[in-house]
Coordinates of C-alpha atoms in Angstrom, one line a residue:
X17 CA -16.7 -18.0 48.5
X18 CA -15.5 -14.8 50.4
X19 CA -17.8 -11.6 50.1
X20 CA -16.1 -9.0 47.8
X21 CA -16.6 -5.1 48.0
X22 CA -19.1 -5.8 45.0
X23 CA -21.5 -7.0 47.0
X24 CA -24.4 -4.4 47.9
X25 CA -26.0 -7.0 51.0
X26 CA -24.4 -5.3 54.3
X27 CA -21.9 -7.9 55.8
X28 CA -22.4 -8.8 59.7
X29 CA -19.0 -9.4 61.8
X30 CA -18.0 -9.7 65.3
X31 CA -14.2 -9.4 64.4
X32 CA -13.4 -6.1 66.2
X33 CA -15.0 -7.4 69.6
X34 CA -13.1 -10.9 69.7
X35 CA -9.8 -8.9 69.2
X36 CA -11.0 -6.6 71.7
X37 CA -11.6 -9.2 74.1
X38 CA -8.3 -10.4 74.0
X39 CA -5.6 -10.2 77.2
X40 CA -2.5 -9.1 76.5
X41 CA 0.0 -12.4 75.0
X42 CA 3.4 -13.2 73.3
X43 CA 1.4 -12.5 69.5
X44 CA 0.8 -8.5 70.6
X45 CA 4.7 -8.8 71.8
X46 CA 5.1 -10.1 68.6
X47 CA 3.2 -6.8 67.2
X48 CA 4.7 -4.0 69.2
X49 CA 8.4 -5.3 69.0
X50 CA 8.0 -6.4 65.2
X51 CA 6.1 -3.1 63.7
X52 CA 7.0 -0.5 66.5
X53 CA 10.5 -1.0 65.7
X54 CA 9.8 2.0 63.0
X55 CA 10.2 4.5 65.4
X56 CA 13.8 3.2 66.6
X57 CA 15.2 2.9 63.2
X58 CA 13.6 6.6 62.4
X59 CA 16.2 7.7 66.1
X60 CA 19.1 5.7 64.9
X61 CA 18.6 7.5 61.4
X62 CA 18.0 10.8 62.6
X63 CA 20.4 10.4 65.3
X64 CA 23.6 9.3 62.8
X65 CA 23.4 11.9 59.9
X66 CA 24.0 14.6 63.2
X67 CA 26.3 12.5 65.3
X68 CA 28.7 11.6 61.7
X69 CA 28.6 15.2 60.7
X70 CA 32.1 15.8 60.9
X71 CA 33.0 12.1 59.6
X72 CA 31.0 13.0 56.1
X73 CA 32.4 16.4 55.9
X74 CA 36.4 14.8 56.4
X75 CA 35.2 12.1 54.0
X76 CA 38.0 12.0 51.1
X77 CA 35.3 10.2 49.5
X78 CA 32.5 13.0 49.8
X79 CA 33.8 15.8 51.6
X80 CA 30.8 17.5 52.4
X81 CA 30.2 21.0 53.4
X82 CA 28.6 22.0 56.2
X83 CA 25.2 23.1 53.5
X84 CA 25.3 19.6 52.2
X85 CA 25.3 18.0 55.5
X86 CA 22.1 20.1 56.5
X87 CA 20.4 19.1 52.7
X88 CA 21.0 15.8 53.2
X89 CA 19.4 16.1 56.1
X90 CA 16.4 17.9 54.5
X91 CA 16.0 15.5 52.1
X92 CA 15.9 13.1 54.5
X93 CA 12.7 14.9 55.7
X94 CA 11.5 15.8 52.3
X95 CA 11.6 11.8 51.8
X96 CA 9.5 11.4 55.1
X97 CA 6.7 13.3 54.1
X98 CA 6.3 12.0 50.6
X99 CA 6.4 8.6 51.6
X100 CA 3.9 9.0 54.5
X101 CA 1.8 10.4 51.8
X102 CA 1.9 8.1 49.1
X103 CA 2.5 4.9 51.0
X104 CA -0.2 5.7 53.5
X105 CA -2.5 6.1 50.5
X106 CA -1.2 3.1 49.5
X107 CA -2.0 1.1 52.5
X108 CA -5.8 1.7 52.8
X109 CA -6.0 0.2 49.4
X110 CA -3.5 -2.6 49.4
X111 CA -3.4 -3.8 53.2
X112 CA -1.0 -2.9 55.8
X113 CA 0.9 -6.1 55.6
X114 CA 1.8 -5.5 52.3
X115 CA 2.9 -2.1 53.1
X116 CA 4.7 -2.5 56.0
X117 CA 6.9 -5.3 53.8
X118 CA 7.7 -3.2 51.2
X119 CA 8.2 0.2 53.3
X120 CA 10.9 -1.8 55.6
X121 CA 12.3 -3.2 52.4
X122 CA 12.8 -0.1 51.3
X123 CA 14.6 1.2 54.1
X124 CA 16.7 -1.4 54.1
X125 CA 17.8 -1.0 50.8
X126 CA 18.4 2.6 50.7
X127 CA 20.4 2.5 54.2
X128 CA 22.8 0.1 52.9
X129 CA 23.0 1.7 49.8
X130 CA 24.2 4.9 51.8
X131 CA 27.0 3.2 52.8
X132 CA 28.6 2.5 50.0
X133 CA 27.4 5.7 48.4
X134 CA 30.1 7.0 46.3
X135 CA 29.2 10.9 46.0
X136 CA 27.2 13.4 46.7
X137 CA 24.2 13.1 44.6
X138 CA 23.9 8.7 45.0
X139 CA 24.4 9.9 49.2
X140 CA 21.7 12.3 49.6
X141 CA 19.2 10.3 46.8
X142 CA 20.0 7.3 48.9
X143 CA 18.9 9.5 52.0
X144 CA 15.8 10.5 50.4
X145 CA 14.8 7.0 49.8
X146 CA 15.4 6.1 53.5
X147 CA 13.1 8.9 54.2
X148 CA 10.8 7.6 51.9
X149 CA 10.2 4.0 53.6
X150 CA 10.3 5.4 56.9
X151 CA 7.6 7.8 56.5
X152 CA 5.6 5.3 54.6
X153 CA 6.3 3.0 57.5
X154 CA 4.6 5.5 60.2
X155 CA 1.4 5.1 58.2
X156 CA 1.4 1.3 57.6
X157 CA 2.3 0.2 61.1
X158 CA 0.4 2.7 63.5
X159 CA -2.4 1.3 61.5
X160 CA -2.2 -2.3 62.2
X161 CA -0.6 -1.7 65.2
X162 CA -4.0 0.4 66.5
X163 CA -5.9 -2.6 64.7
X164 CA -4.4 -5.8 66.1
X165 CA -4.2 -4.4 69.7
X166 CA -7.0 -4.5 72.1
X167 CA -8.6 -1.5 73.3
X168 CA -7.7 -1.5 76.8
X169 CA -3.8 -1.4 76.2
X170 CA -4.2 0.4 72.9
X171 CA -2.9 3.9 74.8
X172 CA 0.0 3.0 76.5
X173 CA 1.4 0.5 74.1
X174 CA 1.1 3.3 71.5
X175 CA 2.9 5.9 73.7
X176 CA 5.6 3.6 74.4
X177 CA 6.4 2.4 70.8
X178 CA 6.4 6.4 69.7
X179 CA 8.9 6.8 72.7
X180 CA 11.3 4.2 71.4
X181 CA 12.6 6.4 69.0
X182 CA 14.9 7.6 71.5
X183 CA 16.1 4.6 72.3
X184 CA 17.1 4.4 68.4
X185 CA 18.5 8.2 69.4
X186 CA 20.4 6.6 72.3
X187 CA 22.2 3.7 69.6
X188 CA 22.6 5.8 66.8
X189 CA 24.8 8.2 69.4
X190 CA 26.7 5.1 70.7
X191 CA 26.9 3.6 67.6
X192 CA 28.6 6.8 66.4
X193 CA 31.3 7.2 69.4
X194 CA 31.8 3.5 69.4
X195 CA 32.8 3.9 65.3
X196 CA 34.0 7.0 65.0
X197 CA 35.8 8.1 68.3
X198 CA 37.0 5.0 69.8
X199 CA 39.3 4.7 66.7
X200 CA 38.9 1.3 66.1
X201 CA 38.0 1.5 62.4
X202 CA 39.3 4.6 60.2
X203 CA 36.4 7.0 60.4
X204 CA 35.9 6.3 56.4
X205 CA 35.0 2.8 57.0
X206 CA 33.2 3.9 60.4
X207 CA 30.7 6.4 58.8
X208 CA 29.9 3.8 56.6
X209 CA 29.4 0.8 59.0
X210 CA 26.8 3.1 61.0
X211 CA 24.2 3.7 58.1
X212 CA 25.0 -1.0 58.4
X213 CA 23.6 -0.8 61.8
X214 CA 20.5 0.5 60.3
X215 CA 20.0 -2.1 57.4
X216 CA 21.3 -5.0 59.8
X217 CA 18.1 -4.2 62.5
X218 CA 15.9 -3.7 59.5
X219 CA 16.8 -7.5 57.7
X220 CA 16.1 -9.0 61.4
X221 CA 12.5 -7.3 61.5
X222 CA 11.8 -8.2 57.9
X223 CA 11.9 -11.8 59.2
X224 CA 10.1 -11.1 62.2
X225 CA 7.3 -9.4 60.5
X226 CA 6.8 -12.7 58.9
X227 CA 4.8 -13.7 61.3
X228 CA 2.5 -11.0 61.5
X229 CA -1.1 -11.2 59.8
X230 CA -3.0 -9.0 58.0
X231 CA -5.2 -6.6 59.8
X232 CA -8.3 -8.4 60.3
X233 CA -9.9 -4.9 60.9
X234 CA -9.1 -4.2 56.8
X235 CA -10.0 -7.3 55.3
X236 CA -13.4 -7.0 57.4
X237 CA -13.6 -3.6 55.6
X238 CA -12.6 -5.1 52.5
X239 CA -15.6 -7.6 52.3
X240 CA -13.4 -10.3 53.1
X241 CA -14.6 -11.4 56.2
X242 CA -13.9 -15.5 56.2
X243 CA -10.6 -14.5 55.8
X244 CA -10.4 -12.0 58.9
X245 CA -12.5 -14.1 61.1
X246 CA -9.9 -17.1 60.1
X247 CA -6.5 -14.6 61.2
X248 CA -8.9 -13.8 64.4
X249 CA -9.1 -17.7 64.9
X250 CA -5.5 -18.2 64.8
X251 CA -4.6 -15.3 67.0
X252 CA -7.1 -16.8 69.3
X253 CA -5.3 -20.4 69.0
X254 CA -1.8 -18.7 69.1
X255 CA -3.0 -16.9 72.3
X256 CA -4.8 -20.3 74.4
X257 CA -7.6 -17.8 74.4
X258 CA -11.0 -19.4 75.5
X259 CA -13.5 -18.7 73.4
X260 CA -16.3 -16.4 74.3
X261 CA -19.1 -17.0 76.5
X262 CA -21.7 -15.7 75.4
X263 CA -22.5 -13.7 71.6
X264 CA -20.6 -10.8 71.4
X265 CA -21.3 -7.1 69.8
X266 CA -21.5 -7.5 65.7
X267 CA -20.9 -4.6 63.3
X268 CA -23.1 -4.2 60.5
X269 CA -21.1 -2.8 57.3
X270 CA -21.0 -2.2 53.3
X271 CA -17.4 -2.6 51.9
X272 CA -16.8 1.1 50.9
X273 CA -14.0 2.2 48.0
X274 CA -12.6 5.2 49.6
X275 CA -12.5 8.8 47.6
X276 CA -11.3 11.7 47.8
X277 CA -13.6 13.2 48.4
X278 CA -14.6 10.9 51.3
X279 CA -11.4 12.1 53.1
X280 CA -12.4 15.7 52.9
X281 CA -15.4 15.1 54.0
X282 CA -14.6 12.9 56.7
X283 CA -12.4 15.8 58.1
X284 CA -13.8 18.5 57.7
X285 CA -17.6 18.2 57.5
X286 CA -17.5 14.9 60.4
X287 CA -15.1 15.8 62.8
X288 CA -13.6 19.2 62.0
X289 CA -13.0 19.5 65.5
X290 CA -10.9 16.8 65.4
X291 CA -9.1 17.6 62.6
X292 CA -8.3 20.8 64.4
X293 CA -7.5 18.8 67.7
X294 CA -4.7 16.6 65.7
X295 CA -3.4 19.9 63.5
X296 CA -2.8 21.7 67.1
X297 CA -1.3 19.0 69.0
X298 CA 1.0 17.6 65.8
X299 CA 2.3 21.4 64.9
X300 CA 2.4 22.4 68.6
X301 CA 4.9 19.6 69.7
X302 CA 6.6 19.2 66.4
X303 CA 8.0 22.6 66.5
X304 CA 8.2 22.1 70.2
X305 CA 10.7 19.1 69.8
X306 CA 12.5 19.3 66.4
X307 CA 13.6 23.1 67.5
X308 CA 15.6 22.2 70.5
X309 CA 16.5 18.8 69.5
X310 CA 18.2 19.5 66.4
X311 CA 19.9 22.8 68.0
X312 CA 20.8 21.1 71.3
X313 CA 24.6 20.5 69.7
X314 CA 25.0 23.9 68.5
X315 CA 23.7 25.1 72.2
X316 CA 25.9 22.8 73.8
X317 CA 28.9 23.4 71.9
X318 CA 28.9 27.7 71.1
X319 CA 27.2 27.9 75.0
X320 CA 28.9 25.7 76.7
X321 CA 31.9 24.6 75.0
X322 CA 31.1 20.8 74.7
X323 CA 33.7 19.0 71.6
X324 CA 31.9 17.7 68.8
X325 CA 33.0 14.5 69.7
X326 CA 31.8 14.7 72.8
X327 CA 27.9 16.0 72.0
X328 CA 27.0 12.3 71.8
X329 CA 27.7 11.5 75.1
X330 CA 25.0 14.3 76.2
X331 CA 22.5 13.0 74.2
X332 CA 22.3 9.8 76.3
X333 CA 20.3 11.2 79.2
X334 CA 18.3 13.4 77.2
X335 CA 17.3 9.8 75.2
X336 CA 16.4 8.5 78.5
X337 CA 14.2 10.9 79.9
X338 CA 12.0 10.9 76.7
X339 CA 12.0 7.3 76.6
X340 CA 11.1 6.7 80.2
X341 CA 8.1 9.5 80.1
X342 CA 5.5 7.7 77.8
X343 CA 7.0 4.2 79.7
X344 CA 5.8 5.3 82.8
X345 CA 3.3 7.6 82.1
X346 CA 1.7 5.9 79.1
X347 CA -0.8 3.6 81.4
X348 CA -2.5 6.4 82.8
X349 CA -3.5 7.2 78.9
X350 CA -5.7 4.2 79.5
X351 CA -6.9 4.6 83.2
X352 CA -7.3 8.1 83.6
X353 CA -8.1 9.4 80.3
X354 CA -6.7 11.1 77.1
X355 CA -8.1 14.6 77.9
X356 CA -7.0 14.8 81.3
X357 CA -3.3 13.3 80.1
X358 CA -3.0 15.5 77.1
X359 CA -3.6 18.4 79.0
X360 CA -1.1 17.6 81.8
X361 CA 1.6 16.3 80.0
X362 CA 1.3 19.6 77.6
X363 CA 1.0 22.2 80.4
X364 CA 3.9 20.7 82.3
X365 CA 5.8 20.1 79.1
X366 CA 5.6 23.8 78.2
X367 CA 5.8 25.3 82.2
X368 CA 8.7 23.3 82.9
X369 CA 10.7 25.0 79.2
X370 CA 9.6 28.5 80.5
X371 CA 11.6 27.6 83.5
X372 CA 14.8 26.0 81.8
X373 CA 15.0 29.4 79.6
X374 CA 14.7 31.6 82.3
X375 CA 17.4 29.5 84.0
X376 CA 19.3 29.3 81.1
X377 CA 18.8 33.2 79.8
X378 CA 20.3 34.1 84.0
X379 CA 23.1 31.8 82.9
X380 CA 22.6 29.8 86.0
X381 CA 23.4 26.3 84.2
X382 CA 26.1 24.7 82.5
X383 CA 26.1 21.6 80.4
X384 CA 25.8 19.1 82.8
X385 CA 22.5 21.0 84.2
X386 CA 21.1 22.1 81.3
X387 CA 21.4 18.2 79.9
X388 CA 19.1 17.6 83.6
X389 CA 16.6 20.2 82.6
X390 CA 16.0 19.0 78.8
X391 CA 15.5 15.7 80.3
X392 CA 12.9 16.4 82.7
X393 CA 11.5 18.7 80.2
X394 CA 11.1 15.8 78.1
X395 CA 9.9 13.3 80.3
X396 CA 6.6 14.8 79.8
X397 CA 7.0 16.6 76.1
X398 CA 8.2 12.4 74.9
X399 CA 4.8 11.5 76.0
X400 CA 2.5 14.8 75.1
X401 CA 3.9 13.9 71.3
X402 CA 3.5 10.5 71.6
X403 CA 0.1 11.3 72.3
X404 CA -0.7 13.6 69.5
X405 CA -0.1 10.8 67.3
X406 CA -2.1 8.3 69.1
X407 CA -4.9 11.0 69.2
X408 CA -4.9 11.1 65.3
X409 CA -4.4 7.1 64.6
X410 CA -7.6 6.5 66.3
X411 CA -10.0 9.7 65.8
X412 CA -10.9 8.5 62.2
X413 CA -13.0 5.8 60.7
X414 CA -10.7 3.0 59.9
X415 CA -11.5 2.8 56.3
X416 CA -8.6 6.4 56.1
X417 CA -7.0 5.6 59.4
X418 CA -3.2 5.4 57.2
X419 CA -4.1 7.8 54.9
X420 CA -5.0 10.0 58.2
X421 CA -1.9 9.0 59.7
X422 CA 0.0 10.0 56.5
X423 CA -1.3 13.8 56.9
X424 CA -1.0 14.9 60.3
X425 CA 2.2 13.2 60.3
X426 CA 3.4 14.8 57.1
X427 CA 1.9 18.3 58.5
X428 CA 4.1 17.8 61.7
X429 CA 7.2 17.0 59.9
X430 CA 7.4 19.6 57.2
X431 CA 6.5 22.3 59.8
X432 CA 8.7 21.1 62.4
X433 CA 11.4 20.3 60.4
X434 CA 11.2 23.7 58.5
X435 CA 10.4 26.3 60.4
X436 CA 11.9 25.2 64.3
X437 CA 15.1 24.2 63.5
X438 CA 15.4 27.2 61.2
X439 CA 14.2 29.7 63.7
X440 CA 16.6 28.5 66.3
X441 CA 19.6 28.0 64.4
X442 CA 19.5 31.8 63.7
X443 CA 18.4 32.3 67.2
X444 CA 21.6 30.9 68.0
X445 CA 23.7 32.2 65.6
X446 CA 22.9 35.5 67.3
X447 CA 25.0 34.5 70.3
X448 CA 22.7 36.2 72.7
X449 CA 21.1 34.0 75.4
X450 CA 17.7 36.3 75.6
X451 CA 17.3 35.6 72.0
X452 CA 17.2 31.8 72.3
X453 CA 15.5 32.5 75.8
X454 CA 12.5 33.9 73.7
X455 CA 12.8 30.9 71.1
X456 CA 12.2 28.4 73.9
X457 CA 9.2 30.8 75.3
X458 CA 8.0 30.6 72.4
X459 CA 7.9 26.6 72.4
X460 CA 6.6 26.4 75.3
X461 CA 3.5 28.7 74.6
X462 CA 2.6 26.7 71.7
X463 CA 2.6 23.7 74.3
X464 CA 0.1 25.4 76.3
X465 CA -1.8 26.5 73.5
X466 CA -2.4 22.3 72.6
X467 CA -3.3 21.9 75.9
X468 CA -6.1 24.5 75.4
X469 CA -7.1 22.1 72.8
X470 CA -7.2 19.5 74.2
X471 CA -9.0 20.4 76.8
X472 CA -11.8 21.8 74.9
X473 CA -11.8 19.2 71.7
X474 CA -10.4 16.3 73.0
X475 CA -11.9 12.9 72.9
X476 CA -12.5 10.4 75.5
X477 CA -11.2 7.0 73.3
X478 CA -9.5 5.3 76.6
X479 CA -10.6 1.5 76.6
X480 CA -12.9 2.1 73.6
X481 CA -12.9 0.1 70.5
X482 CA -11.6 1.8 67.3
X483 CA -15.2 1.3 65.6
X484 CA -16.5 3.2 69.0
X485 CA -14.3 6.2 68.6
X486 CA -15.2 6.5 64.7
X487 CA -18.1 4.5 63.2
X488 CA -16.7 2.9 59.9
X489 CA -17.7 4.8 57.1
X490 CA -19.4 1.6 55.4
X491 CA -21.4 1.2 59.1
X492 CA -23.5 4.2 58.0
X493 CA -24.5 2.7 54.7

């Protein structure tokens, strides 16, 4: 019979070092391609809503205005952060397999819902709910994703899953010209067949994810420890891994219902300079990122006279550099440190945008070079974000690590997705290049104010195990 959270006898496990142990194999492939795929759907989604803009608005169907293009688009957002919230509560309680099931199903559903939505209201409710599962999806899969890989690679496979956003970016862009401006379908059907693209990548995962166990980390937490030491055996089996030499490092625990009150405490009384570390670097490179890349179109085009049509094409090489960055910079995460990472990547992230504003304020670039200097600006910024989240996924004791998740991320999105692209849309709508010159200073302060912070609060977690960083909260029982 399995131990159950009832039982007040502390349970003894040496779960989190066998999967620590482990050298990389096909089953974490399995894990990064299968739940890191989030992050790609999230580009392609974000990506297609801009990139079909005109498309919606020439719709005879929904003929949207320019207002109802940006609130479906804010709704989009709105969805986000309410299903981070609830479906990262969700996840500590249920298990993140469950989760990430249902929060991909959901996504699914709603994207192919939006194409065939017939109006308005079914259009942006439809968006809403796409939202919904893919900010419930951040929660449930950085969680198992931080649990099921081991601690050595546990940096750089993070950075490089947050970076694959852009190559969602990069296909939502094509998928957009290929549709809508190579005029092979009517751009009725083609606006339509885009938001397909979505729910087509998201039925193949759903049968990937198959495949992919339960956390062993939870169900340790949960008391149920034959069955995590039984998914630990068949990753082991499924890897050819030998089995250990010698007795490895147990954990001593209490299953522990989380509270509410637990979570404030856990923040703010345990690691308040933690929480602070993951409020500065999530608001810092949120504003940072959402302000220029959802203005970059209307920069592009009012600026430098780029055709709607053709804004897609620019977005390419932007996608690339801030794929690339956390690629090939994410392994020094592990080797030389977070601290000494964060704070690079932040400080040259925010230098190198003082310089592309003063270039761009003298009038000295044109669309070609100011594409170039976005792109190396975000060759570091893609991994100085990317790294904000992996700083909060594994600051926290694991019994709220998707619940934590859920907060900083739903922090970083309402704030970024608020107040930048706001500020810099009426920046722009100025017309005056020192007023947008400002906006970017502006960014790129903030960038050196969360490389303060990191500097003075970060936290050396490189190669440590999860239960290192933050002891359990049923460890201290």
């Amino acid at each position: 019979m399995n131990p159950t959270a009832t039982h007040d006898a502390p349970l003894e496990t040496d779960v989190p070092a066998r999967l620590d142990r482990l050298r990389w194999g096909r089953f974490h492939t399995l894990v990064a391609v299968g739940l890191g795929i989030t992050w790609l759907l999230d580009g392609l989604e974000v990506t297609i809503t801009g990139s079909i803009a005109g498309a919606l608005k020439s719709s005879p169907v929904l003929h949207l205005t320019d207002a109802q293009v940006g609130l479906a688009g804010s709704l989009y957002l709105v969805g986000a952060v309410v299903g981070a919230l609830f479906f990262g509560w969700l996840t500590d309680r249920l298990g993140r397999k469950k989760l990430f099931t249902l929060t991909l199903g959901l996504y699914l559903a709603a994207t192919a819902a939006t194409a065939f939505a017939p109006g308005l209201v079914t259009f942006v409710i439809f968006r809403m709910l796409t939202g919904a599962g893919i900010g419930g999806e951040y929660a449930a899969i950085n969680s198992a994703i931080q649990e099921l890989i081991p601690a050595r690679y546990r940096g750089h496979t993070d950075l490089v899953i947050n970076g694959s956003f852009w190559l969602g970016a990069a296909l939502g862009a094509l998928g957009a010209v290929l549709l809508l401006d190579m005029g092979w379908v009517s751009a009725e059907l083609g606006w339509r067949l885009t938001f397909g693209l979505g729910a087509l990548l998201g039925l193949g995962i759903l049968v990937l994810r198959r495949w992919i166990p339960e956390s062993p980390r939870w169900l340790m937490l949960h008391g149920r420890i034959d069955e995590a030491e039984a998914v630990v055996a068949d990753i082991e089996r499924r890897l050819g891994a030998a089995p250990p030499t010698g007795p490895l490092p147990r954990l001593r625990l209490r299953p522990h219902a989380l509270t509410l009150a637990d979570v404030a405490r856990t923040l703010f009384r345990d690691y308040p300079r933690r929480t602070v570390l993951g409020l500065v670097l999530m608001a810092t490179q949120a504003f940072f990122y959402n302000a220029i890349f959802f203005t970059y179109a209307l920069v592009l085009g009012r600026f430098y006279g780029v055709a709607d049509a053709d804004v897609g094409l620019y977005l390419l090489p932007f996608a690339a550099g801030n794929f690339l960055g956390p690629l090939l910079l994410g392994r020094w995460f592990d080797t030389w440190g977070r601290r000494p990472m964060i704070v690079t990547t932040y400080l040259l992230s925010g230098g190198l945008l003082f310089a592309t504003a003063w270039l761009f304020v003298q009038g000295w670039l044109d669309a070609r070079t100011q594409t170039v200097a976005w792109s190396v600006v975000f060759f570091f910024a893609s991994a100085a974000a990317s790294s904000a989240y992996l700083t909060v996924s594994e600051s926290f004791p694991l019994e709220l690590r998707a619940l934590a998740i859920a907060l900083f991320y739903a922090f970083g999105t309402a704030l970024g997705g608020v107040v930048g692209p706001w500020l810099f849309g009426s920046l722009i709508g100025t017309g005056e290049r020192s007023s947008i010159g400002w906006g970017y200073a502006l960014g790129a302060a903030l960038m050196v104010i969360g490389a303060l912070a990191a500097a003075c609060l970060g936290i050396a977690a490189e190669r440590r195990s999860l239960e290192d960083v933050a002891a359990p909260l049923g460890s201290r029982t």
